[in-house]
Amino acid sequence: MLIRNETAADVAAIGRVVTEALRKLPQATGTEAEIVERLRAQGALVLSLVAEDDGDVVGYLAASAARIGAQPDWGLIGPLVILPSRHRQGSGSALMAEALRRLRATCRGAALVGDPGYYGRFGFRAFPGLRVTGCPPDVVQALPFDGTEPCGELIHHSAFGLNQHT
Ligand SMILES: CC(C)(COP(=O)(O)OP(=O)(O)OC[C@H]1O[C@@H](n2cnc3c(N)ncnc32)[C@H](O)[C@@H]1OP(=O)(O)O)[C@@H](O)C(=O)NCCC(=O)NCCS
């Protein structure tokens, strides 16, 4: 399995993987593939990594710039998706490891909204005061690289359509 940057030839496959991986996830909105397209169109993808196996895209990770309260320079990870037929083969971990390695060079930390049962293994955790309005606090998680204590609303790029206010 190979982790690499997306190319123009991957765009359609990425959309399919995002849609297929999230089809049965209760908290998914069905708009995640469009969010990735909007992030790409707006030049907001800090990372756009694919997991390739035997020439096929089997997984995908996006990262975009985010703010937590008044703190800039957080890397927001999401979506992270693996084709259901390829779950539990290490692809999600490999994408995350590469994303964190790269974000460390440019960000004060990584943040995401997701299942703590999965993301805890990479060092993500909830922090007092770290929030996304409307989300349960335990799913809003961060991994500071430099000891910064994340506190405040995790502000996503406008392409997520969350209409967040500070
Ligand atoms: C979550 C997801 C990205 C994990 O990808 P993956 O390639 O299957 O994960 P890995 O093979 O790297 O698994 C790493 C470990 O996490 C565990 N794990 C996988 N999915 C998990 C989940 N949903 N909850 C808790 N643990 C999970 C694995 O069992 C494995 O544990 P082990 O190392 O002790 O065996 C993938 O299942 C997926 O795309 N799911 C649907 C979309 C989704 O839920 N995205 C996350 C949004 S919250």
PDB file of N, CA and C in Angstrom, residues 1-2 52-58 86:
ATOM      1  N   MET A   1       0.829  -1.193   0.000  1.00  0.00           N
ATOM      2  CA  MET A   1       0.000   0.000   0.000  1.00  0.00           C
ATOM      3  C   MET A   1       0.875   1.260   0.000  1.00  0.00           C
ATOM      4  N   LEU A   2       0.441   2.220  -0.789  1.00  0.00           N
ATOM      5  CA  LEU A   2       1.217   3.443  -0.982  1.00  0.00           C
ATOM      6  C   LEU A   2       0.401   4.635  -0.501  1.00  0.00           C
ATOM      7  N   GLU A  52      -3.214   3.994  -1.853  1.00  0.00           N
ATOM      8  CA  GLU A  52      -3.375   3.257  -3.109  1.00  0.00           C
ATOM      9  C   GLU A  52      -2.904   1.821  -2.907  1.00  0.00           C
ATOM     10  N   ASP A  53      -3.725   0.892  -3.416  1.00  0.00           N
ATOM     11  CA  ASP A  53      -3.344  -0.508  -3.338  1.00  0.00           C
ATOM     12  C   ASP A  53      -3.579  -1.136  -4.703  1.00  0.00           C
ATOM     13  N   ASP A  54      -2.572  -1.731  -5.268  1.00  0.00           N
ATOM     14  CA  ASP A  54      -2.697  -2.370  -6.585  1.00  0.00           C
ATOM     15  C   ASP A  54      -3.281  -1.423  -7.626  1.00  0.00           C
ATOM     16  N   GLY A  55      -2.913  -0.137  -7.545  1.00  0.00           N
ATOM     17  CA  GLY A  55      -3.387   0.843  -8.518  1.00  0.00           C
ATOM     18  C   GLY A  55      -4.747   1.433  -8.211  1.00  0.00           C
ATOM     19  N   ASP A  56      -5.412   0.961  -7.141  1.00  0.00           N
ATOM     20  CA  ASP A  56      -6.730   1.491  -6.793  1.00  0.00           C
ATOM     21  C   ASP A  56      -6.649   2.398  -5.575  1.00  0.00           C
ATOM     22  N   VAL A  57      -7.458   3.472  -5.588  1.00  0.00           N
ATOM     23  CA  VAL A  57      -7.579   4.318  -4.402  1.00  0.00           C
ATOM     24  C   VAL A  57      -8.497   3.601  -3.418  1.00  0.00           C
ATOM     25  N   VAL A  58      -7.959   3.236  -2.248  1.00  0.00           N
ATOM     26  CA  VAL A  58      -8.762   2.516  -1.243  1.00  0.00           C
ATOM     27  C   VAL A  58      -9.030   3.368  -0.014  1.00  0.00           C
ATOM     28  N   ARG A  86     -11.928  -2.659   2.698  1.00  0.00           N
ATOM     29  CA  ARG A  86     -10.507  -2.592   3.064  1.00  0.00           C
ATOM     30  C   ARG A  86     -10.286  -2.161   4.511  1.00  0.00           C
TER      31      ARG A  86
END
